[in-house]
mmCIF file of C-alpha atoms in Angstrom:
data_model
loop_
_atom_site.group_PDB
_atom_site.id
_atom_site.type_symbol
_atom_site.label_atom_id
_atom_site.label_comp_id
_atom_site.label_asym_id
_atom_site.label_seq_id
_atom_site.Cartn_x
_atom_site.Cartn_y
_atom_site.Cartn_z
ATOM 1 C CA MET A 21 28.971 21.975 -0.917
ATOM 2 C CA THR A 22 27.524 19.505 -3.356
ATOM 3 C CA ALA A 23 29.134 16.132 -3.649
ATOM 4 C CA THR A 24 28.347 13.054 -5.632
ATOM 5 C CA LEU A 25 26.019 10.754 -3.723
ATOM 6 C CA PRO A 26 27.344 7.239 -3.162
ATOM 7 C CA ARG A 27 26.081 4.433 -5.333
ATOM 8 C CA PRO A 28 25.730 1.199 -3.349
ATOM 9 C CA VAL A 29 27.507 -1.559 -5.165
ATOM 10 C CA ARG A 30 25.006 -4.226 -6.279
ATOM 11 C CA PRO A 31 25.473 -6.931 -8.875
ATOM 12 C CA ALA A 32 23.531 -5.603 -11.874
ATOM 13 C CA GLY A 33 22.584 -9.107 -12.973
ATOM 14 C CA LEU A 34 21.130 -9.990 -9.573
ATOM 15 C CA ARG A 35 19.031 -6.802 -9.442
ATOM 16 C CA ALA A 36 17.769 -7.345 -12.984
ATOM 17 C CA GLY A 37 16.933 -10.918 -12.086
ATOM 18 C CA TRP A 38 14.766 -9.887 -9.140
ATOM 19 C CA LEU A 39 13.042 -7.222 -11.232
ATOM 20 C CA ALA A 40 12.254 -9.854 -13.862
ATOM 21 C CA GLY A 41 10.968 -12.094 -11.062
ATOM 22 C CA GLY A 42 8.715 -9.256 -9.895
ATOM 23 C CA VAL A 43 7.219 -8.821 -13.354
ATOM 24 C CA VAL A 44 6.586 -12.581 -13.549
ATOM 25 C CA ALA A 45 4.929 -12.475 -10.091
ATOM 26 C CA VAL A 46 2.601 -9.681 -11.246
ATOM 27 C CA LEU A 47 1.651 -11.597 -14.408
ATOM 28 C CA VAL A 48 1.009 -14.796 -12.423
ATOM 29 C CA ALA A 49 -1.149 -12.906 -9.905
ATOM 30 C CA LEU A 50 -3.011 -11.185 -12.733
ATOM 31 C CA ILE A 51 -3.818 -14.385 -14.620
ATOM 32 C CA ALA A 52 -4.677 -16.336 -11.443
ATOM 33 C CA GLY A 53 -6.868 -13.524 -10.118
ATOM 34 C CA LEU A 54 -8.784 -13.360 -13.384
ATOM 35 C CA ALA A 55 -9.076 -17.105 -13.973
ATOM 36 C CA PHE A 56 -10.223 -18.397 -10.587
ATOM 37 C CA GLY A 57 -13.270 -17.587 -8.503
ATOM 38 C CA SER A 58 -16.908 -18.632 -8.287
ATOM 39 C CA VAL A 59 -16.687 -19.296 -12.035
ATOM 40 C CA SER A 60 -13.389 -20.784 -13.214
ATOM 41 C CA LEU A 61 -11.979 -19.650 -16.560
ATOM 42 C CA PRO A 62 -9.174 -21.326 -18.541
ATOM 43 C CA PRO A 63 -5.909 -19.403 -17.853
ATOM 44 C CA GLY A 64 -4.915 -19.674 -21.523
ATOM 45 C CA GLY A 65 -8.180 -18.097 -22.658
ATOM 46 C CA VAL A 66 -7.770 -15.356 -20.028
ATOM 47 C CA ALA A 67 -4.279 -14.554 -21.339
ATOM 48 C CA ILE A 68 -5.574 -14.338 -24.917
ATOM 49 C CA GLU A 69 -8.440 -12.039 -23.876
ATOM 50 C CA LEU A 70 -5.897 -9.747 -22.201
ATOM 51 C CA LEU A 71 -3.982 -9.607 -25.489
ATOM 52 C CA ASN A 72 -7.252 -8.718 -27.238
ATOM 53 C CA LEU A 73 -7.359 -5.534 -25.147
ATOM 54 C CA ILE A 74 -4.411 -4.285 -27.221
ATOM 55 C CA PRO A 75 -5.707 -2.172 -30.152
ATOM 56 C CA GLY A 76 -5.475 -4.068 -33.425
ATOM 57 C CA VAL A 77 -5.219 -7.524 -31.823
ATOM 58 C CA HIS A 78 -8.092 -9.962 -32.453
ATOM 59 C CA LEU A 79 -7.429 -13.536 -31.300
ATOM 60 C CA HIS A 80 -9.884 -16.341 -30.580
ATOM 61 C CA SER A 81 -9.807 -17.158 -26.867
ATOM 62 C CA GLY A 82 -12.575 -19.764 -26.755
ATOM 63 C CA LEU A 83 -14.408 -17.884 -23.968
ATOM 64 C CA THR A 84 -18.160 -17.300 -24.196
ATOM 65 C CA GLU A 85 -19.652 -13.792 -24.134
ATOM 66 C CA ARG A 86 -20.729 -14.357 -20.528
ATOM 67 C CA GLU A 87 -17.193 -15.419 -19.535
ATOM 68 C CA VAL A 88 -15.691 -12.399 -21.308
ATOM 69 C CA ALA A 89 -18.119 -10.133 -19.431
ATOM 70 C CA ILE A 90 -17.131 -11.714 -16.099
ATOM 71 C CA LEU A 91 -13.475 -11.257 -17.003
ATOM 72 C CA THR A 92 -13.514 -7.660 -18.213
ATOM 73 C CA GLU A 93 -16.347 -6.074 -16.214
ATOM 74 C CA LEU A 94 -16.059 -7.810 -12.822
ATOM 75 C CA ARG A 95 -12.639 -9.341 -12.259
ATOM 76 C CA LEU A 96 -10.264 -7.157 -14.249
ATOM 77 C CA PRO A 97 -10.957 -3.865 -12.390
ATOM 78 C CA ARG A 98 -10.804 -5.720 -9.074
ATOM 79 C CA VAL A 99 -7.442 -7.365 -9.807
ATOM 80 C CA VAL A 100 -5.985 -4.150 -11.261
ATOM 81 C CA LEU A 101 -7.089 -2.254 -8.144
ATOM 82 C CA GLY A 102 -5.486 -4.948 -5.951
ATOM 83 C CA LEU A 103 -2.210 -4.586 -7.848
ATOM 84 C CA LEU A 104 -2.303 -0.789 -7.471
ATOM 85 C CA VAL A 105 -3.214 -0.787 -3.771
ATOM 86 C CA GLY A 106 -0.699 -3.504 -2.864
ATOM 87 C CA GLY A 107 2.075 -1.745 -4.746
ATOM 88 C CA LEU A 108 1.241 1.589 -3.118
ATOM 89 C CA LEU A 109 1.107 0.218 0.428
ATOM 90 C CA ALA A 110 4.391 -1.666 0.007
ATOM 91 C CA LEU A 111 6.097 1.359 -1.557
ATOM 92 C CA ALA A 112 4.860 3.640 1.235
ATOM 93 C CA GLY A 113 6.042 1.164 3.882
ATOM 94 C CA ALA A 114 9.516 0.964 2.327
ATOM 95 C CA ALA A 115 9.732 4.773 2.172
ATOM 96 C CA TYR A 116 8.661 5.174 5.814
ATOM 97 C CA GLN A 117 11.223 2.571 6.912
ATOM 98 C CA GLY A 118 13.963 4.488 5.120
ATOM 99 C CA VAL A 119 12.869 7.924 6.309
ATOM 100 C CA PHE A 120 12.496 6.930 9.948
ATOM 101 C CA ARG A 121 15.419 4.462 9.775
ATOM 102 C CA ASN A 122 13.073 2.069 11.503
ATOM 103 C CA PRO A 123 12.395 -1.503 10.322
ATOM 104 C CA LEU A 124 9.004 -1.450 12.070
ATOM 105 C CA ALA A 125 7.698 1.651 10.314
ATOM 106 C CA ASP A 126 4.487 0.933 8.435
ATOM 107 C CA PRO A 127 1.508 3.067 7.344
ATOM 108 C CA HIS A 128 -0.692 1.368 9.942
ATOM 109 C CA LEU A 129 1.753 1.330 12.837
ATOM 110 C CA LEU A 130 2.528 5.025 12.322
ATOM 111 C CA GLY A 131 -1.191 5.878 12.490
ATOM 112 C CA VAL A 132 -1.240 7.072 8.858
ATOM 113 C CA ALA A 133 -3.928 4.589 7.828
ATOM 114 C CA ALA A 134 -6.071 5.530 10.846
ATOM 115 C CA GLY A 135 -5.794 9.203 9.920
ATOM 116 C CA ALA A 136 -6.806 8.445 6.348
ATOM 117 C CA GLY A 137 -9.628 6.272 7.691
ATOM 118 C CA LEU A 138 -10.977 9.115 9.799
ATOM 119 C CA GLY A 139 -10.967 11.359 6.740
ATOM 120 C CA VAL A 140 -12.851 8.810 4.632
ATOM 121 C CA THR A 141 -15.362 8.087 7.412
ATOM 122 C CA ALA A 142 -16.101 11.788 7.779
ATOM 123 C CA VAL A 143 -16.709 12.072 4.014
ATOM 124 C CA ILE A 144 -19.011 9.017 4.016
ATOM 125 C CA ALA A 145 -21.015 10.483 6.901
ATOM 126 C CA LEU A 146 -21.249 13.919 5.294
ATOM 127 C CA ARG A 147 -22.260 12.428 1.930
ATOM 128 C CA ALA A 148 -24.956 10.288 3.573
ATOM 129 C CA GLY A 149 -26.249 13.348 5.429
ATOM 130 C CA ALA A 150 -26.382 15.404 2.245
ATOM 131 C CA THR A 151 -27.809 12.802 -0.156
ATOM 132 C CA GLY A 152 -29.486 10.298 2.163
ATOM 133 C CA ASP A 153 -27.626 7.509 0.322
ATOM 134 C CA ALA A 154 -24.741 5.790 2.139
ATOM 135 C CA THR A 155 -24.078 3.256 -0.605
ATOM 136 C CA ALA A 156 -23.364 5.443 -3.643
ATOM 137 C CA ASP A 157 -19.900 5.516 -5.230
ATOM 138 C CA LEU A 158 -17.369 7.478 -3.244
ATOM 139 C CA PRO A 159 -16.695 10.940 -4.682
ATOM 140 C CA ILE A 160 -13.374 11.665 -6.386
ATOM 141 C CA GLY A 161 -12.404 14.068 -3.588
ATOM 142 C CA VAL A 162 -12.264 11.284 -0.993
ATOM 143 C CA PRO A 163 -8.473 10.781 -1.371
ATOM 144 C CA VAL A 164 -7.998 14.465 -0.532
ATOM 145 C CA ALA A 165 -9.774 14.024 2.810
ATOM 146 C CA ALA A 166 -7.818 10.820 3.423
ATOM 147 C CA PHE A 167 -4.574 12.624 2.571
ATOM 148 C CA ALA A 168 -5.311 15.395 5.082
ATOM 149 C CA GLY A 169 -5.988 12.812 7.801
ATOM 150 C CA ALA A 170 -2.842 10.863 6.902
ATOM 151 C CA LEU A 171 -0.605 13.930 7.089
ATOM 152 C CA LEU A 172 -2.139 14.926 10.437
ATOM 153 C CA ALA A 173 -1.457 11.449 11.799
ATOM 154 C CA VAL A 174 2.163 11.190 10.664
ATOM 155 C CA ALA A 175 2.885 14.702 11.978
ATOM 156 C CA LEU A 176 1.467 13.813 15.399
ATOM 157 C CA THR A 177 3.417 10.543 15.470
ATOM 158 C CA TRP A 178 6.606 12.326 14.457
ATOM 159 C CA LEU A 179 6.195 14.971 17.194
ATOM 160 C CA LEU A 180 5.260 12.479 19.912
ATOM 161 C CA GLY A 181 8.111 10.204 18.884
ATOM 162 C CA ALA A 182 10.542 13.101 19.350
ATOM 163 C CA ALA A 183 9.345 13.871 22.876
ATOM 164 C CA GLY A 184 12.314 13.948 25.226
ATOM 165 C CA GLY A 185 14.963 14.481 22.556
ATOM 166 C CA ARG A 186 15.852 14.326 18.857
ATOM 167 C CA ASP A 187 16.554 10.588 18.911
ATOM 168 C CA ARG A 188 13.586 8.471 17.899
ATOM 169 C CA SER A 189 14.070 4.892 18.952
ATOM 170 C CA PRO A 190 12.034 2.272 17.059
ATOM 171 C CA ALA A 191 10.025 1.434 20.179
ATOM 172 C CA THR A 192 9.251 5.088 20.965
ATOM 173 C CA LEU A 193 8.131 5.821 17.446
ATOM 174 C CA ILE A 194 5.889 2.764 17.299
ATOM 175 C CA LEU A 195 4.355 3.558 20.691
ATOM 176 C CA ALA A 196 3.662 7.081 19.471
ATOM 177 C CA GLY A 197 2.052 5.620 16.359
ATOM 178 C CA VAL A 198 -0.122 3.313 18.443
ATOM 179 C CA ALA A 199 -1.252 6.234 20.611
ATOM 180 C CA VAL A 200 -2.065 8.417 17.595
ATOM 181 C CA SER A 201 -3.816 5.531 15.853
ATOM 182 C CA SER A 202 -5.958 4.852 18.949
ATOM 183 C CA PHE A 203 -6.854 8.524 19.284
ATOM 184 C CA LEU A 204 -7.901 8.833 15.642
ATOM 185 C CA ALA A 205 -9.792 5.524 15.812
ATOM 186 C CA ALA A 206 -11.730 6.944 18.756
ATOM 187 C CA GLY A 207 -12.587 9.973 16.629
ATOM 188 C CA GLN A 208 -13.706 7.663 13.858
ATOM 189 C CA THR A 209 -15.931 5.721 16.270
ATOM 190 C CA TYR A 210 -17.495 8.970 17.459
ATOM 191 C CA VAL A 211 -18.294 10.014 13.878
ATOM 192 C CA MET A 212 -19.851 6.607 13.203
ATOM 193 C CA GLN A 213 -22.005 6.752 16.339
ATOM 194 C CA GLN A 214 -23.288 10.156 15.308
ATOM 195 C CA ASN A 215 -24.232 8.746 11.881
ATOM 196 C CA VAL A 216 -25.668 5.280 12.551
ATOM 197 C CA ASP A 217 -27.022 4.962 9.000
ATOM 198 C CA THR A 218 -23.447 4.670 7.719
ATOM 199 C CA LEU A 219 -22.289 2.025 10.234
ATOM 200 C CA ARG A 220 -22.645 -0.958 7.916
ATOM 201 C CA GLU A 221 -20.765 0.624 5.035
ATOM 202 C CA VAL A 222 -17.968 1.974 7.227
ATOM 203 C CA TYR A 223 -17.596 -1.333 9.092
ATOM 204 C CA SER A 224 -17.285 -3.217 5.787
ATOM 205 C CA TRP A 225 -14.738 -0.683 4.607
ATOM 206 C CA LEU A 226 -12.724 -0.960 7.870
ATOM 207 C CA LEU A 227 -12.049 -4.656 7.257
ATOM 208 C CA GLY A 228 -10.605 -3.946 3.848
ATOM 209 C CA ARG A 229 -12.554 -4.527 0.687
ATOM 210 C CA LEU A 230 -12.043 -4.998 -3.019
ATOM 211 C CA ALA A 231 -15.370 -6.793 -3.551
ATOM 212 C CA THR A 232 -17.116 -3.692 -4.894
ATOM 213 C CA ALA A 233 -14.135 -2.490 -6.916
ATOM 214 C CA GLY A 234 -14.871 -1.053 -10.338
ATOM 215 C CA TRP A 235 -13.128 1.069 -12.929
ATOM 216 C CA HIS A 236 -14.383 4.126 -11.027
ATOM 217 C CA ASP A 237 -12.116 3.173 -8.089
ATOM 218 C CA VAL A 238 -9.177 2.462 -10.407
ATOM 219 C CA LEU A 239 -9.507 5.904 -12.002
ATOM 220 C CA ILE A 240 -9.662 7.536 -8.553
ATOM 221 C CA VAL A 241 -6.451 5.956 -7.264
ATOM 222 C CA LEU A 242 -4.416 5.886 -10.497
ATOM 223 C CA PRO A 243 -3.249 9.548 -10.643
ATOM 224 C CA TYR A 244 -2.248 9.474 -6.970
ATOM 225 C CA ALA A 245 -0.368 6.216 -7.540
ATOM 226 C CA VAL A 246 1.574 7.711 -10.452
ATOM 227 C CA VAL A 247 2.543 10.846 -8.490
ATOM 228 C CA THR A 248 3.579 8.823 -5.432
ATOM 229 C CA ALA A 249 5.620 6.330 -7.447
ATOM 230 C CA VAL A 250 7.430 9.042 -9.427
ATOM 231 C CA ILE A 251 8.407 11.008 -6.310
ATOM 232 C CA VAL A 252 9.445 8.066 -4.125
ATOM 233 C CA LEU A 253 11.339 6.213 -6.856
ATOM 234 C CA ALA A 254 13.153 9.431 -7.792
ATOM 235 C CA GLN A 255 14.331 9.671 -4.162
ATOM 236 C CA ARG A 256 15.749 6.130 -3.985
ATOM 237 C CA ARG A 257 19.376 7.249 -3.821
ATOM 238 C CA GLU A 258 18.541 9.837 -1.141
ATOM 239 C CA LEU A 259 16.963 7.068 0.940
ATOM 240 C CA ASP A 260 20.216 5.117 0.732
ATOM 241 C CA VAL A 261 22.145 8.172 1.933
ATOM 242 C CA LEU A 262 19.725 8.818 4.840
ATOM 243 C CA THR A 263 20.622 5.410 6.262
ATOM 244 C CA VAL A 264 24.107 6.687 7.206
ATOM 245 C CA GLY A 265 22.733 9.522 9.376
ATOM 246 C CA ASP A 266 21.868 13.203 8.897
ATOM 247 C CA GLU A 267 25.350 14.601 9.508
ATOM 248 C CA GLU A 268 26.988 12.273 7.029
ATOM 249 C CA ALA A 269 24.175 12.874 4.522
ATOM 250 C CA SER A 270 24.665 16.646 4.816
ATOM 251 C CA GLY A 271 28.378 16.170 4.207
ATOM 252 C CA LEU A 272 27.515 14.350 0.983
ATOM 253 C CA GLY A 273 25.495 17.312 -0.279
ATOM 254 C CA LEU A 274 22.025 16.063 0.702
ATOM 255 C CA HIS A 275 19.437 18.180 2.522
ATOM 256 C CA PRO A 276 18.133 15.481 4.928
ATOM 257 C CA GLN A 277 15.068 17.294 6.245
ATOM 258 C CA ARG A 278 13.897 18.384 2.798
ATOM 259 C CA SER A 279 14.214 14.857 1.431
ATOM 260 C CA ARG A 280 12.541 13.441 4.524
ATOM 261 C CA TYR A 281 9.527 15.782 4.307
ATOM 262 C CA LEU A 282 9.136 15.138 0.575
ATOM 263 C CA LEU A 283 9.157 11.376 1.091
ATOM 264 C CA ILE A 284 6.719 11.556 4.033
ATOM 265 C CA VAL A 285 4.252 13.635 2.016
ATOM 266 C CA ALA A 286 4.526 11.318 -1.002
ATOM 267 C CA ALA A 287 4.179 8.131 1.088
ATOM 268 C CA SER A 288 1.202 9.606 2.967
ATOM 269 C CA LEU A 289 -0.442 10.565 -0.323
ATOM 270 C CA GLY A 290 -0.064 7.013 -1.629
ATOM 271 C CA THR A 291 -1.362 5.496 1.601
ATOM 272 C CA ALA A 292 -4.350 7.837 1.643
ATOM 273 C CA ALA A 293 -5.246 7.004 -1.954
ATOM 274 C CA ALA A 294 -5.024 3.264 -1.258
ATOM 275 C CA VAL A 295 -7.044 3.482 1.960
ATOM 276 C CA SER A 296 -9.754 5.621 0.357
ATOM 277 C CA VAL A 297 -10.671 2.927 -2.199
ATOM 278 C CA SER A 298 -9.800 -0.300 -0.366
ATOM 279 C CA GLY A 299 -10.271 0.332 3.356
ATOM 280 C CA LEU A 300 -7.795 -0.634 6.060
ATOM 281 C CA ILE A 301 -5.545 -3.422 4.756
ATOM 282 C CA GLY A 302 -2.690 -3.989 7.173
ATOM 283 C CA PHE A 303 0.806 -5.503 7.128
ATOM 284 C CA VAL A 304 1.484 -5.178 3.378
ATOM 285 C CA GLY A 305 3.695 -2.155 4.081
ATOM 286 C CA ILE A 306 5.903 -4.013 6.532
ATOM 287 C CA VAL A 307 5.970 -7.569 5.200
ATOM 288 C CA VAL A 308 6.808 -6.929 1.539
ATOM 289 C CA PRO A 309 9.691 -4.408 1.976
ATOM 290 C CA HIS A 310 11.288 -6.680 4.590
ATOM 291 C CA ILE A 311 11.191 -9.698 2.330
ATOM 292 C CA MET A 312 12.634 -7.613 -0.521
ATOM 293 C CA ARG A 313 15.422 -6.410 1.782
ATOM 294 C CA LEU A 314 16.257 -9.993 2.737
ATOM 295 C CA LEU A 315 16.245 -11.173 -0.885
ATOM 296 C CA ALA A 316 17.800 -8.283 -2.803
ATOM 297 C CA GLY A 317 19.926 -6.468 -0.232
ATOM 298 C CA PRO A 318 19.646 -3.192 1.707
ATOM 299 C CA SER A 319 19.780 -0.700 -1.193
ATOM 300 C CA TYR A 320 16.542 1.203 -1.746
ATOM 301 C CA ARG A 321 17.345 1.302 -5.466
ATOM 302 C CA SER A 322 16.301 -2.355 -5.408
ATOM 303 C CA ILE A 323 13.833 -2.383 -2.497
ATOM 304 C CA LEU A 324 11.497 0.326 -3.864
ATOM 305 C CA PRO A 325 10.731 -1.048 -7.357
ATOM 306 C CA LEU A 326 10.622 -4.616 -6.058
ATOM 307 C CA SER A 327 8.178 -3.573 -3.308
ATOM 308 C CA VAL A 328 5.851 -2.118 -5.953
ATOM 309 C CA LEU A 329 5.891 -5.304 -8.028
ATOM 310 C CA PHE A 330 5.753 -7.908 -5.267
ATOM 311 C CA GLY A 331 3.397 -5.794 -3.103
ATOM 312 C CA GLY A 332 0.901 -5.673 -5.942
ATOM 313 C CA ALA A 333 1.233 -9.398 -6.618
ATOM 314 C CA PHE A 334 0.897 -10.206 -2.898
ATOM 315 C CA LEU A 335 -2.357 -8.285 -2.466
ATOM 316 C CA ALA A 336 -3.867 -9.616 -5.701
ATOM 317 C CA LEU A 337 -3.177 -13.193 -4.554
ATOM 318 C CA ALA A 338 -4.460 -12.390 -1.035
ATOM 319 C CA ASP A 339 -7.679 -11.116 -2.612
ATOM 320 C CA LEU A 340 -7.960 -14.319 -4.632
ATOM 321 C CA LEU A 341 -7.624 -16.321 -1.405
ATOM 322 C CA ALA A 342 -10.180 -14.079 0.325
ATOM 323 C CA ARG A 343 -12.870 -14.727 -2.274
ATOM 324 C CA THR A 344 -12.244 -18.466 -2.737
ATOM 325 C CA ALA A 345 -11.217 -19.897 0.670
ATOM 326 C CA GLY A 346 -14.485 -19.125 2.454
ATOM 327 C CA GLY A 347 -16.867 -20.747 -0.004
ATOM 328 C CA GLN A 348 -19.927 -18.556 -0.623
ATOM 329 C CA ALA A 349 -18.974 -16.143 2.164
ATOM 330 C CA GLU A 350 -16.091 -13.903 1.089
ATOM 331 C CA ILE A 351 -13.422 -13.242 3.728
ATOM 332 C CA PRO A 352 -12.440 -9.564 4.191
ATOM 333 C CA ILE A 353 -9.035 -9.111 2.567
ATOM 334 C CA GLY A 354 -7.731 -7.321 5.674
ATOM 335 C CA VAL A 355 -8.300 -10.537 7.614
ATOM 336 C CA VAL A 356 -6.209 -12.527 5.107
ATOM 337 C CA THR A 357 -3.268 -10.095 5.183
ATOM 338 C CA ALA A 358 -3.419 -10.070 8.991
ATOM 339 C CA PHE A 359 -3.144 -13.875 9.110
ATOM 340 C CA PHE A 360 0.101 -13.680 7.131
ATOM 341 C CA GLY A 361 1.386 -10.367 8.457
ATOM 342 C CA ALA A 362 0.899 -10.684 12.217
ATOM 343 C CA PRO A 363 3.300 -13.664 12.687
ATOM 344 C CA PHE A 364 5.822 -11.976 10.397
ATOM 345 C CA PHE A 365 5.601 -8.762 12.418
ATOM 346 C CA ILE A 366 6.322 -10.673 15.644
ATOM 347 C CA VAL A 367 9.460 -12.140 14.055
ATOM 348 C CA VAL A 368 10.601 -8.699 12.860
ATOM 349 C CA LEU A 369 9.910 -7.204 16.300
ATOM 350 C CA ARG A 370 12.004 -9.893 18.001
ATOM 351 C CA ARG A 371 14.851 -9.379 15.519
ATOM 352 C CA SER A 372 14.648 -5.613 16.033
ATOM 353 C CA ARG A 373 14.822 -5.929 19.813
ATOM 354 C CA ALA A 374 17.786 -8.266 19.444
ATOM 355 C CA GLY A 375 19.468 -5.681 17.194
ATOM 356 C CA THR A 376 19.819 -8.104 14.337
ATOM 357 C CA SER A 377 17.225 -6.676 11.908
#
């Protein structure tokens, strides 16, 4: 039986308003990320230079050649990568929360990021062993290794979380994720100890990094980001239906397990792509979807696109803080997101235990 899936009633004007707010947030993060840093640039001139990137547009921005080079060759790929990675992590977190019907689900808490990290670490070690150079650009195939590790991790977490019955309580699932994450982190440590010449690069990558971002990294993650976004956004109505339970979803003509597997694979692919170019950046996947849910309501038709926009803006602004707050010494971006995300996670955990989230 195939029935029409329910459409959650949302004020169209309110949803459009939040989407417009998300676009404004991305533009603000983009201009701020490009204008401020060790060398400050006038925001107006930055905006004009961005318009000059459009074919056929030639406007005078007032920036010197050196300032234009800083803008287009150093900062622009870094900010664009931050927008992509933040949007991917937030989108993956929202999808996991819908699939597992768990407000605490997050790529890091489910062990997905650790699995992707193990895959990337193994590739770095193998590349260093083959070429003798641990600092060269990562090969394009790195996201594939990260994807394999991410899928392994989420499968293990899913199986361990189901131990003792079909019901997966939020606490059980998170504990399973912590166990899987610890196990894979131990494997990662073992690989690092066996390849000491890669320790410095892997350690820098573990803390999260956009400092070395270039167009090479953007081109690596972009196709994976497009595929992930298309699949997850196309499943937004199915995510709404999954919230009512598998039996009710089946009665409405949905195949719950098929939709669930498709969303898990897509979210893991996006997480793996993000982790492979930026390292382990935590809490974006739990903080942003929760805030979007509080602001725009429980429908995933709103949460998913808003998570992409605000997740990207959040990480781009966090990166700006990371490279300006510490003076000459840049703070790892994973440290900045942890400062904001850890207190928020404690609040969400308390609300979840109280049954009010």
